[in-house]
């Protein structure tokens, strides 16, 4: 029984670590209603600045902390001034996407400067351990707890009792009203970003010291855990973020205790989904808090879509359909195959995110469900590949919709966080459900694509096959959008209260959208499985979900042609920049930022 | 469609035309042209560190090969394409390589999903895919153009089990493993061998690569009351586990697979990795001339940097590729056939390396029993710790 004490202590210790990131996220969310995906990158920057201070300059600990806090705050101010302030009056999704772009740029800059090899960041505290339960805790554990709790407390006092704090809260509640009352909203935003970034940087330093290890891949994981902790506690609520972090740490620790290590993150994300479903504003949101988002068309830019004349579409389709007859290399064809597969995924996402307004950050899960279904059916039950792919699409439609349905009552950012969690859960179930999915070993020897008994193995035939499937799905979706059903979808997106008042059943229409969308994504995953012949739980990861969202926003939300144009552009850009090797993700991030800045409604605009 | 669309396409096609017509193969290059290998691996993304280590190993091997007169008077060089170890990119790279007639052999990719997604393309086009970090048991089953010098876990794990059970006398073991195809396969080979040698497996715990916190896992380990911990880990997670094991008060003997063999393991683990036992294929104090040449060359080229296991894999792979191309020339099929002909290629990891034609992997590797003492890897003197 004594072990339970140890699990509890361990849970609290790691919860502390999460709290350092979550507090910064909560502060920014509180003021600008923005989930700052760059917070993990600031944490990374802080860790590396700390490494320079400790290892190169040999600064003592208090000075190290000050150096890191100041440097990180400066980075935060730069991000606010040049990355986010220009986006103030554009759609909500634009700053979100900008933070993703900023995180690419920051991570890549750190990697180019310091090389991707992990480094040791020695702790500057004496290495004594105190016996607690069956284990021990050290001074650094206490320092982390101290920094987490003190910063939360200070922030709380600051927000409640200082004049700038009042301004921050006023801005959070109603930006326009605050501005009319003479609050300098920009200065408030700056202050908040500076404080949050300083906290983020210091947390990177402390966590790096705690593990005696920093590497350039640590930022995404930190962001993920921080976001989970923050949302569990109640987005924008600073003390809530601390409690949410501790709770997350405890749930993970007890999860390991009862079920074993490989289930650890599963419980973290299940906790998130359960909290969101039961208390959509997080555990510690007050009942009086305003709904998470205004009700009308939050994510959608008012724009006039670019109408592409029918003849131009036909010409383009004709060019792509006949492309293999021209002297193009298999490399170009393969790149376009990737674009068509991503295009199917983007069609799926543009329907649910663009047309119905349910922004999904876990769309790769639908790929994975389709891919595993199709691969297992064709391998274990000798189902013909063509049928297996269709079955994969149907399974994604059914299972995906069932999984996502508890989140239908959520709004705004909470939908994207719930879908992010569901995406992670699907991946972890695939990893652990060994009797069916073969767990970490993955599925190999998946039969190649075939149609009516003929194997499609040449790039040319795979190209035509995937192109035709995508065009058919696009035509169906275009038809759908022009129909009565499509108009109902857009009505829900633009104003769900009004739509409900007109008698539309929100859940039913959202389900329909996910069923159609799930099918397209599942087919894409199925084709990919047969194309690759080997898949495992890492084949379809969070990065693909983020890529799909980027494509959709780039093309224009809800825009069918835009989804395809976006897919071609985002598969093509990194290939065009391939010559730049290590710099290409940096360039990609900058291009993304420029697009968000100058064309937030997407290339072709929202339909 | 939009401009971007068309522009991408035009650029892509131009590149393709420069690379030559699709599908043609064979050696058209003049004999003064360097012989070109393709490398598909991560230079950016979460596995970027391994791509960097590959490059270091490759470049050192190439310096030596060039200095020795190259391949029959021609220089050997490579074209490293960044795949981020992402299957979508590795398949595109595969098409690029197979349709570029200058490429005579391909090395990589790093992870199994990225490598094995590209395998069908290499197999159909008849270009050797030489995966030197691909320990997935099915990798070489992808076809007769898939070859690997990846340390076969079927060989390595029984050696580690023997070190732990027979030599160190550990009877009750806790196994912590990376929950990937590599970690999982290794764990199974290890567990089977350890049981055969008479040990009991008290608990096995699989963790994901991003994991940083192992305290709760270690409480589980403690409650199982083993007398030894086995780490099937890479150096970064291995160091984390060792540190946290000591912090939560576990004092058991720790044994780790050769994949932790890196100066980084010592740097990241600090005091906590003292007395950790490592079974390894590669040990710098090994007096064999090929090992000493590798280490001296590496330190000279990279300003005193200590090489690690991944550097050594890459170095060996490039030397093996050179040996194969020397026999096979620039014809892709002849290159494939040359893998069956190369014999006793000097290597750091395997001593004299020869392929087992049936499995298309190298068999029988060197084994050194190391222990960390005073912050250094040292040969184990046989004294229990």
PDB file of N, CA and C in Angstrom, chain A residues 3 6-7 10 13 108 116 118 120 129 134 136 141 210-213 215 253 256-257 261-262 264-265 316 329-332 334 338 434 440-441 444 457 459 532 534 536 547 568 578 584-585, chain B residues 1 5 12 16 44 49 52 81-82 84 88-89 91-92 95 113 116-117 120 124 136 138 179 181 184 205-206 208 211-213 215-217 219-220 222-223 236 240 243-244 247 264 267-268:
ATOM      1  N   UNK A   3       3.124   2.015  -1.697  1.00  0.00           N
ATOM      2  CA  UNK A   3       3.440   2.484  -3.041  1.00  0.00           C
ATOM      3  C   UNK A   3       2.493   3.588  -3.497  1.00  0.00           C
ATOM      4  N   UNK A   6       3.887   6.808  -2.970  1.00  0.00           N
ATOM      5  CA  UNK A   6       4.912   7.132  -3.961  1.00  0.00           C
ATOM      6  C   UNK A   6       4.287   7.573  -5.280  1.00  0.00           C
ATOM      7  N   UNK A   7       3.251   6.844  -5.716  1.00  0.00           N
ATOM      8  CA  UNK A   7       2.596   7.234  -6.964  1.00  0.00           C
ATOM      9  C   UNK A   7       2.021   8.636  -6.846  1.00  0.00           C
ATOM     10  N   UNK A  10       4.899  11.144  -6.952  1.00  0.00           N
ATOM     11  CA  UNK A  10       5.416  11.240  -8.319  1.00  0.00           C
ATOM     12  C   UNK A  10       4.466  12.008  -9.221  1.00  0.00           C
ATOM     13  N   UNK A  13       4.809  15.624  -8.510  1.00  0.00           N
ATOM     14  CA  UNK A  13       6.070  16.178  -9.017  1.00  0.00           C
ATOM     15  C   UNK A  13       5.981  16.447 -10.521  1.00  0.00           C
ATOM     16  N   UNK A 108      13.102  25.433 -35.422  1.00  0.00           N
ATOM     17  CA  UNK A 108      14.103  25.219 -36.456  1.00  0.00           C
ATOM     18  C   UNK A 108      15.334  26.101 -36.242  1.00  0.00           C
ATOM     19  N   UNK A 116      20.768  19.165 -33.565  1.00  0.00           N
ATOM     20  CA  UNK A 116      19.685  18.423 -32.914  1.00  0.00           C
ATOM     21  C   UNK A 116      20.140  17.459 -31.818  1.00  0.00           C
ATOM     22  N   UNK A 118      20.920  15.902 -28.346  1.00  0.00           N
ATOM     23  CA  UNK A 118      20.538  16.307 -26.993  1.00  0.00           C
ATOM     24  C   UNK A 118      21.759  16.778 -26.207  1.00  0.00           C
ATOM     25  N   UNK A 120      23.313  17.955 -22.165  1.00  0.00           N
ATOM     26  CA  UNK A 120      23.087  17.891 -20.720  1.00  0.00           C
ATOM     27  C   UNK A 120      23.003  19.317 -20.187  1.00  0.00           C
ATOM     28  N   UNK A 129      19.105  14.500  -1.463  1.00  0.00           N
ATOM     29  CA  UNK A 129      17.766  13.945  -1.638  1.00  0.00           C
ATOM     30  C   UNK A 129      17.143  13.738  -0.268  1.00  0.00           C
ATOM     31  N   UNK A 134       8.580   5.814  -0.197  1.00  0.00           N
ATOM     32  CA  UNK A 134       9.625   4.881  -0.606  1.00  0.00           C
ATOM     33  C   UNK A 134      10.653   5.558  -1.493  1.00  0.00           C
ATOM     34  N   UNK A 136      12.474   9.529  -3.059  1.00  0.00           N
ATOM     35  CA  UNK A 136      13.121  10.724  -2.543  1.00  0.00           C
ATOM     36  C   UNK A 136      12.697  11.921  -3.371  1.00  0.00           C
ATOM     37  N   UNK A 141      13.044  19.570  -7.330  1.00  0.00           N
ATOM     38  CA  UNK A 141      11.605  19.301  -7.285  1.00  0.00           C
ATOM     39  C   UNK A 141      10.902  20.415  -6.528  1.00  0.00           C
ATOM     40  N   UNK A 210      15.953  19.532 -14.480  1.00  0.00           N
ATOM     41  CA  UNK A 210      15.328  18.417 -13.770  1.00  0.00           C
ATOM     42  C   UNK A 210      15.698  17.087 -14.425  1.00  0.00           C
ATOM     43  N   UNK A 211      15.633  17.056 -15.756  1.00  0.00           N
ATOM     44  CA  UNK A 211      15.969  15.817 -16.463  1.00  0.00           C
ATOM     45  C   UNK A 211      17.439  15.767 -16.868  1.00  0.00           C
ATOM     46  N   UNK A 212      18.186  16.843 -16.603  1.00  0.00           N
ATOM     47  CA  UNK A 212      19.568  16.969 -17.045  1.00  0.00           C
ATOM     48  C   UNK A 212      19.682  16.737 -18.541  1.00  0.00           C
ATOM     49  N   UNK A 213      18.677  17.161 -19.288  1.00  0.00           N
ATOM     50  CA  UNK A 213      18.661  16.821 -20.702  1.00  0.00           C
ATOM     51  C   UNK A 213      17.760  17.786 -21.451  1.00  0.00           C
ATOM     52  N   UNK A 215      16.615  18.758 -25.644  1.00  0.00           N
ATOM     53  CA  UNK A 215      16.817  18.482 -27.059  1.00  0.00           C
ATOM     54  C   UNK A 215      15.798  19.261 -27.858  1.00  0.00           C
ATOM     55  N   UNK A 253       0.086   9.160 -13.243  1.00  0.00           N
ATOM     56  CA  UNK A 253       0.821   8.308 -12.314  1.00  0.00           C
ATOM     57  C   UNK A 253      -0.027   7.116 -11.865  1.00  0.00           C
ATOM     58  N   UNK A 256      -0.364   4.612 -14.676  1.00  0.00           N
ATOM     59  CA  UNK A 256       0.806   3.728 -14.759  1.00  0.00           C
ATOM     60  C   UNK A 256       0.719   2.676 -13.665  1.00  0.00           C
ATOM     61  N   UNK A 257       0.326   3.101 -12.464  1.00  0.00           N
ATOM     62  CA  UNK A 257       0.268   2.176 -11.337  1.00  0.00           C
ATOM     63  C   UNK A 257      -0.673   1.015 -11.625  1.00  0.00           C
ATOM     64  N   UNK A 261       2.980   1.163 -17.936  1.00  0.00           N
ATOM     65  CA  UNK A 261       3.559   2.358 -18.523  1.00  0.00           C
ATOM     66  C   UNK A 261       3.010   2.698 -19.904  1.00  0.00           C
ATOM     67  N   UNK A 262       2.701   1.668 -20.696  1.00  0.00           N
ATOM     68  CA  UNK A 262       2.349   1.992 -22.073  1.00  0.00           C
ATOM     69  C   UNK A 262       0.969   2.634 -22.174  1.00  0.00           C
ATOM     70  N   UNK A 264       0.095   5.203 -20.235  1.00  0.00           N
ATOM     71  CA  UNK A 264       0.199   6.475 -19.548  1.00  0.00           C
ATOM     72  C   UNK A 264      -0.558   7.635 -20.209  1.00  0.00           C
ATOM     73  N   UNK A 265      -0.195   7.947 -21.449  1.00  0.00           N
ATOM     74  CA  UNK A 265      -0.815   9.115 -22.082  1.00  0.00           C
ATOM     75  C   UNK A 265      -2.283   8.896 -22.409  1.00  0.00           C
ATOM     76  N   UNK A 316      -7.874  22.354 -65.928  1.00  0.00           N
ATOM     77  CA  UNK A 316      -6.923  21.894 -64.917  1.00  0.00           C
ATOM     78  C   UNK A 316      -7.057  20.393 -64.704  1.00  0.00           C
ATOM     79  N   UNK A 329       8.674  12.888 -64.401  1.00  0.00           N
ATOM     80  CA  UNK A 329       9.305  11.761 -63.714  1.00  0.00           C
ATOM     81  C   UNK A 329       8.339  11.150 -62.700  1.00  0.00           C
ATOM     82  N   UNK A 330       8.653   9.938 -62.289  1.00  0.00           N
ATOM     83  CA  UNK A 330       7.857   9.262 -61.270  1.00  0.00           C
ATOM     84  C   UNK A 330       7.882  10.040 -59.963  1.00  0.00           C
ATOM     85  N   UNK A 331       8.958  10.771 -59.743  1.00  0.00           N
ATOM     86  CA  UNK A 331       9.058  11.579 -58.523  1.00  0.00           C
ATOM     87  C   UNK A 331       7.959  12.631 -58.488  1.00  0.00           C
ATOM     88  N   UNK A 332       7.736  13.292 -59.623  1.00  0.00           N
ATOM     89  CA  UNK A 332       6.661  14.285 -59.683  1.00  0.00           C
ATOM     90  C   UNK A 332       5.315  13.593 -59.479  1.00  0.00           C
ATOM     91  N   UNK A 334       4.735  10.801 -57.890  1.00  0.00           N
ATOM     92  CA  UNK A 334       4.611  10.364 -56.492  1.00  0.00           C
ATOM     93  C   UNK A 334       4.269  11.545 -55.585  1.00  0.00           C
ATOM     94  N   UNK A 338       0.910  11.973 -53.274  1.00  0.00           N
ATOM     95  CA  UNK A 338       0.833  12.459 -51.893  1.00  0.00           C
ATOM     96  C   UNK A 338      -0.143  13.623 -51.795  1.00  0.00           C
ATOM     97  N   UNK A 434      -2.804  -4.936 -29.038  1.00  0.00           N
ATOM     98  CA  UNK A 434      -1.887  -5.733 -29.841  1.00  0.00           C
ATOM     99  C   UNK A 434      -2.533  -6.892 -30.579  1.00  0.00           C
ATOM    100  N   UNK A 440       3.246  -2.116 -31.472  1.00  0.00           N
ATOM    101  CA  UNK A 440       4.371  -1.358 -32.015  1.00  0.00           C
ATOM    102  C   UNK A 440       5.023  -2.014 -33.232  1.00  0.00           C
ATOM    103  N   UNK A 441       4.799  -3.309 -33.425  1.00  0.00           N
ATOM    104  CA  UNK A 441       5.426  -3.987 -34.567  1.00  0.00           C
ATOM    105  C   UNK A 441       4.816  -3.490 -35.875  1.00  0.00           C
ATOM    106  N   UNK A 444       2.874  -5.270 -41.631  1.00  0.00           N
ATOM    107  CA  UNK A 444       3.682  -5.245 -42.850  1.00  0.00           C
ATOM    108  C   UNK A 444       3.098  -6.219 -43.855  1.00  0.00           C
ATOM    109  N   UNK A 457       0.595  -1.111 -59.425  1.00  0.00           N
ATOM    110  CA  UNK A 457       1.874  -0.905 -58.742  1.00  0.00           C
ATOM    111  C   UNK A 457       2.698   0.208 -59.364  1.00  0.00           C
ATOM    112  N   UNK A 459       3.689   3.873 -60.584  1.00  0.00           N
ATOM    113  CA  UNK A 459       3.265   5.199 -60.115  1.00  0.00           C
ATOM    114  C   UNK A 459       2.170   5.778 -60.997  1.00  0.00           C
ATOM    115  N   UNK A 532       1.915   2.096 -49.054  1.00  0.00           N
ATOM    116  CA  UNK A 532       3.138   1.969 -48.251  1.00  0.00           C
ATOM    117  C   UNK A 532       3.499   0.513 -47.962  1.00  0.00           C
ATOM    118  N   UNK A 534       3.424  -0.940 -45.359  1.00  0.00           N
ATOM    119  CA  UNK A 534       3.703  -1.093 -43.924  1.00  0.00           C
ATOM    120  C   UNK A 534       3.154   0.128 -43.197  1.00  0.00           C
ATOM    121  N   UNK A 536       2.392   1.636 -38.988  1.00  0.00           N
ATOM    122  CA  UNK A 536       2.285   1.418 -37.550  1.00  0.00           C
ATOM    123  C   UNK A 536       1.658   2.647 -36.908  1.00  0.00           C
ATOM    124  N   UNK A 547      -0.962  19.533 -40.465  1.00  0.00           N
ATOM    125  CA  UNK A 547      -0.776  19.799 -41.890  1.00  0.00           C
ATOM    126  C   UNK A 547      -2.131  19.920 -42.592  1.00  0.00           C
ATOM    127  N   UNK A 568      -1.968  20.551 -52.892  1.00  0.00           N
ATOM    128  CA  UNK A 568      -0.886  20.551 -53.874  1.00  0.00           C
ATOM    129  C   UNK A 568       0.215  21.519 -53.434  1.00  0.00           C
ATOM    130  N   UNK A 578      13.309  21.409 -51.242  1.00  0.00           N
ATOM    131  CA  UNK A 578      14.122  20.267 -50.838  1.00  0.00           C
ATOM    132  C   UNK A 578      15.609  20.571 -50.948  1.00  0.00           C
ATOM    133  N   UNK A 584      14.597  23.910 -44.955  1.00  0.00           N
ATOM    134  CA  UNK A 584      13.319  23.955 -45.646  1.00  0.00           C
ATOM    135  C   UNK A 584      12.135  24.099 -44.699  1.00  0.00           C
ATOM    136  N   UNK A 585      12.218  23.527 -43.497  1.00  0.00           N
ATOM    137  CA  UNK A 585      11.088  23.672 -42.586  1.00  0.00           C
ATOM    138  C   UNK A 585      11.008  25.108 -42.083  1.00  0.00           C
TER     139      UNK A 585
ATOM    140  N   UNK B   1      -6.863  26.217 -62.185  1.00  0.00           N
ATOM    141  CA  UNK B   1      -6.303  26.165 -60.835  1.00  0.00           C
ATOM    142  C   UNK B   1      -5.337  27.325 -60.614  1.00  0.00           C
ATOM    143  N   UNK B   5      -0.138  26.268 -57.866  1.00  0.00           N
ATOM    144  CA  UNK B   5      -0.329  24.948 -58.386  1.00  0.00           C
ATOM    145  C   UNK B   5       0.527  24.688 -59.618  1.00  0.00           C
ATOM    146  N   UNK B  12       8.742  21.195 -60.717  1.00  0.00           N
ATOM    147  CA  UNK B  12       8.948  19.760 -60.515  1.00  0.00           C
ATOM    148  C   UNK B  12       9.315  19.082 -61.819  1.00  0.00           C
ATOM    149  N   UNK B  16      12.694  17.145 -62.986  1.00  0.00           N
ATOM    150  CA  UNK B  16      12.626  15.770 -63.447  1.00  0.00           C
ATOM    151  C   UNK B  16      13.348  15.599 -64.777  1.00  0.00           C
ATOM    152  N   UNK B  44      15.681  17.095 -40.526  1.00  0.00           N
ATOM    153  CA  UNK B  44      14.857  17.974 -39.698  1.00  0.00           C
ATOM    154  C   UNK B  44      13.831  17.077 -39.014  1.00  0.00           C
ATOM    155  N   UNK B  49      18.597  14.405 -35.113  1.00  0.00           N
ATOM    156  CA  UNK B  49      19.920  14.131 -34.565  1.00  0.00           C
ATOM    157  C   UNK B  49      20.584  12.922 -35.226  1.00  0.00           C
ATOM    158  N   UNK B  52      22.090  13.758 -38.609  1.00  0.00           N
ATOM    159  CA  UNK B  52      23.355  14.467 -38.420  1.00  0.00           C
ATOM    160  C   UNK B  52      24.475  13.480 -38.119  1.00  0.00           C
ATOM    161  N   UNK B  81      18.812  13.203 -49.054  1.00  0.00           N
ATOM    162  CA  UNK B  81      17.502  13.864 -49.102  1.00  0.00           C
ATOM    163  C   UNK B  81      16.843  13.751 -47.732  1.00  0.00           C
ATOM    164  N   UNK B  82      16.352  14.875 -47.247  1.00  0.00           N
ATOM    165  CA  UNK B  82      15.714  14.907 -45.931  1.00  0.00           C
ATOM    166  C   UNK B  82      14.291  14.359 -46.014  1.00  0.00           C
ATOM    167  N   UNK B  84      12.618  13.571 -43.051  1.00  0.00           N
ATOM    168  CA  UNK B  84      12.067  13.731 -41.701  1.00  0.00           C
ATOM    169  C   UNK B  84      11.609  12.386 -41.133  1.00  0.00           C
ATOM    170  N   UNK B  88       5.456   9.635 -46.076  1.00  0.00           N
ATOM    171  CA  UNK B  88       4.996  10.347 -47.268  1.00  0.00           C
ATOM    172  C   UNK B  88       6.174  10.929 -48.025  1.00  0.00           C
ATOM    173  N   UNK B  89       7.181  11.381 -47.276  1.00  0.00           N
ATOM    174  CA  UNK B  89       8.320  11.973 -47.967  1.00  0.00           C
ATOM    175  C   UNK B  89       9.296  10.917 -48.451  1.00  0.00           C
ATOM    176  N   UNK B  91       8.616   8.014 -49.646  1.00  0.00           N
ATOM    177  CA  UNK B  91       8.189   7.408 -50.920  1.00  0.00           C
ATOM    178  C   UNK B  91       8.479   8.345 -52.091  1.00  0.00           C
ATOM    179  N   UNK B  92       8.310   9.647 -51.870  1.00  0.00           N
ATOM    180  CA  UNK B  92       8.629  10.594 -52.950  1.00  0.00           C
ATOM    181  C   UNK B  92      10.118  10.566 -53.255  1.00  0.00           C
ATOM    182  N   UNK B  95      10.991   7.572 -55.326  1.00  0.00           N
ATOM    183  CA  UNK B  95      10.733   7.746 -56.762  1.00  0.00           C
ATOM    184  C   UNK B  95      11.809   8.619 -57.397  1.00  0.00           C
ATOM    185  N   UNK B 113       8.567   2.794 -40.351  1.00  0.00           N
ATOM    186  CA  UNK B 113       7.479   3.232 -41.235  1.00  0.00           C
ATOM    187  C   UNK B 113       8.009   3.929 -42.483  1.00  0.00           C
ATOM    188  N   UNK B 116      10.062   1.146 -44.717  1.00  0.00           N
ATOM    189  CA  UNK B 116       9.287   0.064 -45.311  1.00  0.00           C
ATOM    190  C   UNK B 116       8.200   0.578 -46.236  1.00  0.00           C
ATOM    191  N   UNK B 117       7.778   1.834 -46.061  1.00  0.00           N
ATOM    192  CA  UNK B 117       6.835   2.410 -47.025  1.00  0.00           C
ATOM    193  C   UNK B 117       7.514   2.589 -48.375  1.00  0.00           C
ATOM    194  N   UNK B 120       8.627  -1.071 -51.374  1.00  0.00           N
ATOM    195  CA  UNK B 120       8.056  -1.596 -52.630  1.00  0.00           C
ATOM    196  C   UNK B 120       8.559  -0.837 -53.855  1.00  0.00           C
ATOM    197  N   UNK B 124      10.535  -2.785 -56.802  1.00  0.00           N
ATOM    198  CA  UNK B 124      10.011  -2.869 -58.177  1.00  0.00           C
ATOM    199  C   UNK B 124      10.978  -2.255 -59.172  1.00  0.00           C
ATOM    200  N   UNK B 136      13.728  -3.879 -37.888  1.00  0.00           N
ATOM    201  CA  UNK B 136      12.402  -4.515 -37.942  1.00  0.00           C
ATOM    202  C   UNK B 136      12.535  -5.871 -38.619  1.00  0.00           C
ATOM    203  N   UNK B 138      10.774  -7.608 -40.391  1.00  0.00           N
ATOM    204  CA  UNK B 138      10.235  -7.764 -41.737  1.00  0.00           C
ATOM    205  C   UNK B 138      10.935  -6.902 -42.782  1.00  0.00           C
ATOM    206  N   UNK B 179       8.792   1.392 -26.579  1.00  0.00           N
ATOM    207  CA  UNK B 179       7.671   0.679 -27.194  1.00  0.00           C
ATOM    208  C   UNK B 179       7.575   1.004 -28.683  1.00  0.00           C
ATOM    209  N   UNK B 181       8.839  -0.757 -32.758  1.00  0.00           N
ATOM    210  CA  UNK B 181       9.083  -2.065 -33.358  1.00  0.00           C
ATOM    211  C   UNK B 181      10.428  -2.614 -32.898  1.00  0.00           C
ATOM    212  N   UNK B 184      10.319  -3.511 -29.062  1.00  0.00           N
ATOM    213  CA  UNK B 184       9.443  -4.636 -28.812  1.00  0.00           C
ATOM    214  C   UNK B 184      10.082  -5.949 -29.281  1.00  0.00           C
ATOM    215  N   UNK B 205       8.026  -3.309 -18.962  1.00  0.00           N
ATOM    216  CA  UNK B 205       7.306  -2.046 -19.119  1.00  0.00           C
ATOM    217  C   UNK B 205       7.738  -1.391 -20.421  1.00  0.00           C
ATOM    218  N   UNK B 206       6.770  -1.088 -21.301  1.00  0.00           N
ATOM    219  CA  UNK B 206       7.082  -0.408 -22.550  1.00  0.00           C
ATOM    220  C   UNK B 206       6.735   1.063 -22.435  1.00  0.00           C
ATOM    221  N   UNK B 208       6.817   5.110 -24.453  1.00  0.00           N
ATOM    222  CA  UNK B 208       6.909   5.746 -25.765  1.00  0.00           C
ATOM    223  C   UNK B 208       8.092   6.704 -25.816  1.00  0.00           C
ATOM    224  N   UNK B 211       8.512  10.017 -23.854  1.00  0.00           N
ATOM    225  CA  UNK B 211       8.388   9.989 -22.404  1.00  0.00           C
ATOM    226  C   UNK B 211       9.616  10.587 -21.722  1.00  0.00           C
ATOM    227  N   UNK B 212       9.386  11.392 -20.694  1.00  0.00           N
ATOM    228  CA  UNK B 212      10.498  11.957 -19.941  1.00  0.00           C
ATOM    229  C   UNK B 212      10.453  11.571 -18.467  1.00  0.00           C
ATOM    230  N   UNK B 213       9.272  11.185 -17.989  1.00  0.00           N
ATOM    231  CA  UNK B 213       9.105  10.944 -16.564  1.00  0.00           C
ATOM    232  C   UNK B 213       8.882   9.454 -16.323  1.00  0.00           C
ATOM    233  N   UNK B 215       9.264   8.009 -13.051  1.00  0.00           N
ATOM    234  CA  UNK B 215       9.217   7.703 -11.631  1.00  0.00           C
ATOM    235  C   UNK B 215       8.161   6.658 -11.284  1.00  0.00           C
ATOM    236  N   UNK B 216       6.969   6.819 -11.840  1.00  0.00           N
ATOM    237  CA  UNK B 216       5.898   5.875 -11.499  1.00  0.00           C
ATOM    238  C   UNK B 216       6.186   4.495 -12.058  1.00  0.00           C
ATOM    239  N   UNK B 217       6.750   4.463 -13.262  1.00  0.00           N
ATOM    240  CA  UNK B 217       7.163   3.186 -13.838  1.00  0.00           C
ATOM    241  C   UNK B 217       8.153   2.497 -12.907  1.00  0.00           C
ATOM    242  N   UNK B 219       8.441   2.837  -9.691  1.00  0.00           N
ATOM    243  CA  UNK B 219       7.793   2.305  -8.486  1.00  0.00           C
ATOM    244  C   UNK B 219       7.238   0.923  -8.780  1.00  0.00           C
ATOM    245  N   UNK B 220       6.641   0.775  -9.968  1.00  0.00           N
ATOM    246  CA  UNK B 220       6.157  -0.545 -10.387  1.00  0.00           C
ATOM    247  C   UNK B 220       7.299  -1.557 -10.401  1.00  0.00           C
ATOM    248  N   UNK B 222      10.076  -1.356  -8.694  1.00  0.00           N
ATOM    249  CA  UNK B 222      10.515  -1.612  -7.327  1.00  0.00           C
ATOM    250  C   UNK B 222       9.600  -2.645  -6.659  1.00  0.00           C
ATOM    251  N   UNK B 223       8.277  -2.495  -6.877  1.00  0.00           N
ATOM    252  CA  UNK B 223       7.330  -3.415  -6.233  1.00  0.00           C
ATOM    253  C   UNK B 223       7.473  -4.835  -6.756  1.00  0.00           C
ATOM    254  N   UNK B 236      19.398   8.590 -24.881  1.00  0.00           N
ATOM    255  CA  UNK B 236      18.787   9.707 -24.150  1.00  0.00           C
ATOM    256  C   UNK B 236      17.769   9.197 -23.135  1.00  0.00           C
ATOM    257  N   UNK B 240      17.921   8.959 -18.848  1.00  0.00           N
ATOM    258  CA  UNK B 240      16.826   9.458 -18.006  1.00  0.00           C
ATOM    259  C   UNK B 240      16.368   8.399 -17.008  1.00  0.00           C
ATOM    260  N   UNK B 243      18.947   7.823 -14.230  1.00  0.00           N
ATOM    261  CA  UNK B 243      18.935   8.913 -13.248  1.00  0.00           C
ATOM    262  C   UNK B 243      17.759   8.809 -12.301  1.00  0.00           C
ATOM    263  N   UNK B 244      16.580   8.594 -12.893  1.00  0.00           N
ATOM    264  CA  UNK B 244      15.388   8.576 -12.045  1.00  0.00           C
ATOM    265  C   UNK B 244      15.355   7.324 -11.177  1.00  0.00           C
ATOM    266  N   UNK B 247      17.293   8.186  -8.302  1.00  0.00           N
ATOM    267  CA  UNK B 247      16.598   9.178  -7.481  1.00  0.00           C
ATOM    268  C   UNK B 247      15.472   8.570  -6.651  1.00  0.00           C
ATOM    269  N   UNK B 264      27.225  10.580 -25.127  1.00  0.00           N
ATOM    270  CA  UNK B 264      26.064  11.327 -24.640  1.00  0.00           C
ATOM    271  C   UNK B 264      25.411  10.632 -23.447  1.00  0.00           C
ATOM    272  N   UNK B 267      27.264  11.768 -20.545  1.00  0.00           N
ATOM    273  CA  UNK B 267      27.035  13.180 -20.291  1.00  0.00           C
ATOM    274  C   UNK B 267      25.648  13.410 -19.690  1.00  0.00           C
ATOM    275  N   UNK B 268      24.642  12.735 -20.278  1.00  0.00           N
ATOM    276  CA  UNK B 268      23.268  12.959 -19.827  1.00  0.00           C
ATOM    277  C   UNK B 268      22.983  12.231 -18.522  1.00  0.00           C
TER     278      UNK B 268
END
